[in-house]
Structure formats: C-alpha cells, structure tokens
CSV table of C-alpha atoms in Angstrom, one decimal:
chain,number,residue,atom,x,y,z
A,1,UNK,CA,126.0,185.9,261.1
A,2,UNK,CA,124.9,183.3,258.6
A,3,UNK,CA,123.3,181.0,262.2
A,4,UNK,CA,126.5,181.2,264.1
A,5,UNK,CA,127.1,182.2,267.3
A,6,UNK,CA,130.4,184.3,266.9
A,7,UNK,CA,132.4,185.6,264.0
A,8,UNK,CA,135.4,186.3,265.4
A,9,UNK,CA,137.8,184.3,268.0
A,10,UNK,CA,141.0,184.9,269.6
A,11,UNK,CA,143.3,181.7,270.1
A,12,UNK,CA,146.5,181.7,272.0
A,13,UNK,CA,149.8,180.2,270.5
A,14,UNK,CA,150.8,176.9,272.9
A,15,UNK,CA,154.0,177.4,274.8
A,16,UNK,CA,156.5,175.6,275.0
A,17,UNK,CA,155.7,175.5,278.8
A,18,UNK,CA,152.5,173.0,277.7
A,19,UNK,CA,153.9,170.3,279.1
A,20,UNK,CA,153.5,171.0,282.5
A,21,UNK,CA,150.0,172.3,281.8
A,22,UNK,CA,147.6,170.7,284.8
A,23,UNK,CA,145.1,169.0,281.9
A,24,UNK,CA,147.9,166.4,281.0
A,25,UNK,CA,148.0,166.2,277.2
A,26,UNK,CA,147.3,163.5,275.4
A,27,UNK,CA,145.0,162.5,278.7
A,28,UNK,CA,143.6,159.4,277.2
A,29,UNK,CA,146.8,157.4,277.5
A,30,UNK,CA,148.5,158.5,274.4
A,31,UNK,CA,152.5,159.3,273.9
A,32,UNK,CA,154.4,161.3,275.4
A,33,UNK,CA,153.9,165.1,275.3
A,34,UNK,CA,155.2,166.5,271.7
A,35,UNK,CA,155.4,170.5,271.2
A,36,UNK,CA,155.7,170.0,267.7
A,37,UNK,CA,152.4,167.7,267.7
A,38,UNK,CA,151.0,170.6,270.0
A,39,UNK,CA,151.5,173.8,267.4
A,40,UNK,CA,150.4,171.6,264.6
A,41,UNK,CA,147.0,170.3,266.1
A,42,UNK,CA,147.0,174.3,267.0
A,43,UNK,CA,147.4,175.6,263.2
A,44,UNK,CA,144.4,172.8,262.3
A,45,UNK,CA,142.6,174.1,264.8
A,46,UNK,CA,143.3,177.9,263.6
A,47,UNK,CA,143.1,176.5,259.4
A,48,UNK,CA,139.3,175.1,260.3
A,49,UNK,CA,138.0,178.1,261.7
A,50,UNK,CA,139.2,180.5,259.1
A,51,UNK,CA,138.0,177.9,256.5
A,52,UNK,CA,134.2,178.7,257.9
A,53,UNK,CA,134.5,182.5,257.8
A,54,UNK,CA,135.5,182.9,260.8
A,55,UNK,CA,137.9,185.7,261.7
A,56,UNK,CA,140.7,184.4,264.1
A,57,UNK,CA,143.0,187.0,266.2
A,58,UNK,CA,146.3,184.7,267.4
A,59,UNK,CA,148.1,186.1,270.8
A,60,UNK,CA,151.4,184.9,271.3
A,61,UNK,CA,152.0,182.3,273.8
A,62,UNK,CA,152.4,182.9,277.3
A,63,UNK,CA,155.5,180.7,278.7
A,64,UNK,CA,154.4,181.7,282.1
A,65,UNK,CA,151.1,180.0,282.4
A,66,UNK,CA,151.5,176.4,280.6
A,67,UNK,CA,147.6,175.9,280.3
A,68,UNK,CA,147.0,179.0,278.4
A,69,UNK,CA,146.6,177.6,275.1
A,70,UNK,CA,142.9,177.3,276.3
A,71,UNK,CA,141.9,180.8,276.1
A,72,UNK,CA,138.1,179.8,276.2
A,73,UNK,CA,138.5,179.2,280.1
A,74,UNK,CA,139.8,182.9,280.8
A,75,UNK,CA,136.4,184.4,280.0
A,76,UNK,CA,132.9,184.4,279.0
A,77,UNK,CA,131.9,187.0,276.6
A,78,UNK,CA,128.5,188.6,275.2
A,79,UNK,CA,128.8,189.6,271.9
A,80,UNK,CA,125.1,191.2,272.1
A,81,UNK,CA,125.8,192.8,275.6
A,82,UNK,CA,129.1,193.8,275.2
A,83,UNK,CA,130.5,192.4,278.5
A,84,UNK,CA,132.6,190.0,279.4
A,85,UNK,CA,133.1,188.2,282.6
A,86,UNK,CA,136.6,187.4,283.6
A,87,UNK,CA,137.4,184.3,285.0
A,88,UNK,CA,138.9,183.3,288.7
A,89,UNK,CA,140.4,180.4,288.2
A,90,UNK,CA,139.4,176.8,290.5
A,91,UNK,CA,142.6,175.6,289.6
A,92,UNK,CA,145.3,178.5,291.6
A,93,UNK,CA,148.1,177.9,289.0
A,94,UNK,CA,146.0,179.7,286.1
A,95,UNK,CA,145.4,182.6,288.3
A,96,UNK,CA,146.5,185.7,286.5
A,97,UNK,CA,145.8,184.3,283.3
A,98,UNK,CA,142.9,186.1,282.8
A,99,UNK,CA,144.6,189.2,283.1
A,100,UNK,CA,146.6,189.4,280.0
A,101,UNK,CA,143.3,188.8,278.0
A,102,UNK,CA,141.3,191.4,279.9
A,103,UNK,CA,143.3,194.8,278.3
A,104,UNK,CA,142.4,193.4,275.3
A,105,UNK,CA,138.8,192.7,275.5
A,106,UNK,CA,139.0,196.4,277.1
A,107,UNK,CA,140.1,197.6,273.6
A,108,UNK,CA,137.5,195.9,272.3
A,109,UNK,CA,134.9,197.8,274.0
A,110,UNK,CA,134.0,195.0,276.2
A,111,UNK,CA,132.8,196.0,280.1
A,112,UNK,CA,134.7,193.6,282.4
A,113,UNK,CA,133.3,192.0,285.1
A,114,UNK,CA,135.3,189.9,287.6
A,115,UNK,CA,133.9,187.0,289.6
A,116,UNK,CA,135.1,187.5,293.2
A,117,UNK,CA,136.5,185.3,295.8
A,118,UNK,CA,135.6,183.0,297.3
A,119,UNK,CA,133.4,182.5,293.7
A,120,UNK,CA,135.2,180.7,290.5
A,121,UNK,CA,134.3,180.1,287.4
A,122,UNK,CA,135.9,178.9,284.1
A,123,UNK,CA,134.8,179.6,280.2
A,124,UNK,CA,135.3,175.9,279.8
A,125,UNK,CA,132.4,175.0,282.4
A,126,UNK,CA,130.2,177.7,280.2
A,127,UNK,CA,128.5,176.4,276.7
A,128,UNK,CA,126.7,179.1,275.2
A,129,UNK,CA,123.9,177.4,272.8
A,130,UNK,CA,122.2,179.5,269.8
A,131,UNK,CA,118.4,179.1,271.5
A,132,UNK,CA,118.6,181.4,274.2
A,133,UNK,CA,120.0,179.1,277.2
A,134,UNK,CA,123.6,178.8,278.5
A,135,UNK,CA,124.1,176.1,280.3
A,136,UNK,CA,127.0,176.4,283.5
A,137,UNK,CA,128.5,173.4,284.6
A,138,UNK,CA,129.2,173.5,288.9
A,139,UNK,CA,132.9,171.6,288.8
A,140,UNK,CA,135.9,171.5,290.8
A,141,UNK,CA,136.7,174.2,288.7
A,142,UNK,CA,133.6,176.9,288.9
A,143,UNK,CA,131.1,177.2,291.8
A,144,UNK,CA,127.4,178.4,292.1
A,145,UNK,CA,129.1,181.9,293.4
A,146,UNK,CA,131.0,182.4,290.2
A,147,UNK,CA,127.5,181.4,288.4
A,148,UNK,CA,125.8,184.0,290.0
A,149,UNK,CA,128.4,186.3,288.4
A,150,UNK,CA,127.8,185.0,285.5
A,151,UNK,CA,123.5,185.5,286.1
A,152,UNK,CA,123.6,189.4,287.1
A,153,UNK,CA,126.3,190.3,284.2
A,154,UNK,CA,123.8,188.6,281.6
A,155,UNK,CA,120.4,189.6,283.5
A,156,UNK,CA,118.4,188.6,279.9
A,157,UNK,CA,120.0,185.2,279.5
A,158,UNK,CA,118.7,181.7,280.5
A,159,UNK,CA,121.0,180.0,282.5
A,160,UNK,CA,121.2,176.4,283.5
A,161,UNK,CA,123.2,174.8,286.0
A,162,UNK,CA,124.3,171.5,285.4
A,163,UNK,CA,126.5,169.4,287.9
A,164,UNK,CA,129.9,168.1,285.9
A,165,UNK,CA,131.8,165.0,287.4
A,166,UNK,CA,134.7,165.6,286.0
A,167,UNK,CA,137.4,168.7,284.4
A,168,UNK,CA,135.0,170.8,282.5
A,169,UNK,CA,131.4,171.2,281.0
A,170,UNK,CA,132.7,171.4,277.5
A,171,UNK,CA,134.8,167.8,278.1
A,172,UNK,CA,131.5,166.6,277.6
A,173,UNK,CA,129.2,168.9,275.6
A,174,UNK,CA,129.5,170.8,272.2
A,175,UNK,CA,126.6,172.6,270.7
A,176,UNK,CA,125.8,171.4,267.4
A,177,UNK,CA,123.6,174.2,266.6
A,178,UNK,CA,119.5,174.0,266.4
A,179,UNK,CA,118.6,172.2,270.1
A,180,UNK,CA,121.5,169.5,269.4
A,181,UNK,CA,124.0,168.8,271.7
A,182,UNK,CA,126.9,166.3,271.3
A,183,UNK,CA,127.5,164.4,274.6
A,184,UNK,CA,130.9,162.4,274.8
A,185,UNK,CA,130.5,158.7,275.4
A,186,UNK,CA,130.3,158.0,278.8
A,187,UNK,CA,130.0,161.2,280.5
A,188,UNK,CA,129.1,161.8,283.8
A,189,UNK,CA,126.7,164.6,283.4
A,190,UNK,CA,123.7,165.2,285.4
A,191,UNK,CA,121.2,167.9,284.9
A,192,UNK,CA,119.3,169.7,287.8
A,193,UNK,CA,117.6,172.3,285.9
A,194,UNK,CA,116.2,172.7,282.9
A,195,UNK,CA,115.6,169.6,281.2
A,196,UNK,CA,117.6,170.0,278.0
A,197,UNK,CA,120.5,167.8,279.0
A,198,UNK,CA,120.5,164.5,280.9
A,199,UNK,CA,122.6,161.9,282.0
C-alpha cells in the first residue's frame, strides 16, 4: 500500500438536490449554493485522488437524499477485517442512506453490521489513523451506543472516544499520516481518552 491507509474509494456524484442538504454549503458565509461549483469541487476532489494511485469507484447521485454526496458518513469499513459497519444516522433525514451503499459493499465481500436503535453513529465522527488507533467522536450525530458497535465489529482495534462540539469529528481532524494530526483553527475538541488529541 505504499503507507496508505486505503487504495480504493467510492465517491457519490452531488445531486442536484444538494441544496437542501442539512450541512448548508458554503457554511462559512460564502455565496449562494452553486451546483455547477458543487460537481466541479467534486471532479477535483475525484482528479486528486486518482492523481495519488488511488482507485476511485463514482455512484451516481442520489436525488432523494441531498446530503449524500458524503458517502464517508454512511459507513465505516475494515479493509483488513472485511466488515463494514453501517451507519444509523443522528440526523433522521439521512436515514436510508446507508442502504443503497450496503448491496454494494455486500458485493464486495464486506460482512455488514448495523448499529441499532436507539445507537447512531456516522463515518464522518470516525477517523481511522495508520498507528493502530481510531479515534470516535461522541456528537449530536453518533452516541457511545453506536461506538460500541463500532468496538465489538473491530474487537483488535484501539478505539478512542473523543467528545466533538460541533457537526462531525472529521470537521476538525485529518490524519496526516505518522502520529500527525491536522486540527482546524479553533476547534472545540476535547479528548477523554487516550491522550493523542487535545483541546
């Protein structure tokens, strides 16, 4: 894998739905919502991975869920392991969402695991790090039950919870690769366990 973490994505084309999507675009007070600016921050977005190797599988929007653009949040999967957790959505319009990716990670091979009410949990709360720790982040969008899913479908992982003010763990934190993390100006992050992230 050359130190990455994955080889191979799969993105979802934005609909022209997008701009009723809950996570209002262009959040920190920029124009007006633009489809066209949408699809072509998209194809950047698609150009850079393939431009590092990556392989990237496009799905075809879904005009029914306006969020769905962010694929990341409708599952966490083990590459290693071969499962893959499905999400239930904090936020109820997304609901269902995660059910047009899971036939496909099916055909994959992937086992699918489903958190179950009253647990949630979003991939965009979950950021998977390249030294054996995952760290969860306990949002308005994914509670301790939906970790716990996430704990007994990766029994050999390390996982940290870490309390989020705000939409989602990855808002705030990329992993740079090595033990670096990004942290965005300003967050309001505060770890409880661990020790590798602080406010």
């Amino acid at each position: 894998m050359g130190g990455r973490i994955f080889d191979t994505v799969l993105t979802r084309r934005p609909p022209h739905s997008m701009s009723r999507c809950i996570t209002e675009p262009g959040y920190r007070g920029a124009a007006k919502f633009s489809y066209e600016e949408a699809q072509a921050q998209y194809r950047g977005y698609v150009e850079s991975l393939r431009s590092a190797g990556i392989t990237v599988n496009e799905l075809e929007p879904l005009e029914d869920y306006p969020d769905s653009v962010f694929i990341q949040d409708t599952a966490v999967v083990g590459g290693r392991s071969g499962v893959a957790v499905l999400a239930r959505f904090g936020a109820s319009p997304r609901r269902g969402e995660e059910n047009h990716v899971a036939p496909i990670l099916s055909a994959r091979g992937f086992e699918i695991i489903r958190v179950r009410p009253p647990g949630t949990l979003e991939g965009g709360d979950v950021l998977v790090t390249g030294e054996g720790v995952v760290f969860a982040g306990l949002s308005s969008r994914t509670s301790m039950d939906g970790v716990e899913t996430l704990r007994k479908a990766f029994p050999g992982v390390n996982i940290e919870t870490v309390r989020v003010k705000g939409l989602h763990l990855l808002s705030y934190l990329g992993y740079l690769g090595g033990s670096a993390i990004a942290s965005a100006e300003g967050s309001t992050i505060e770890a409880y366990s661990g020790g590798m992230v602080s406010t």
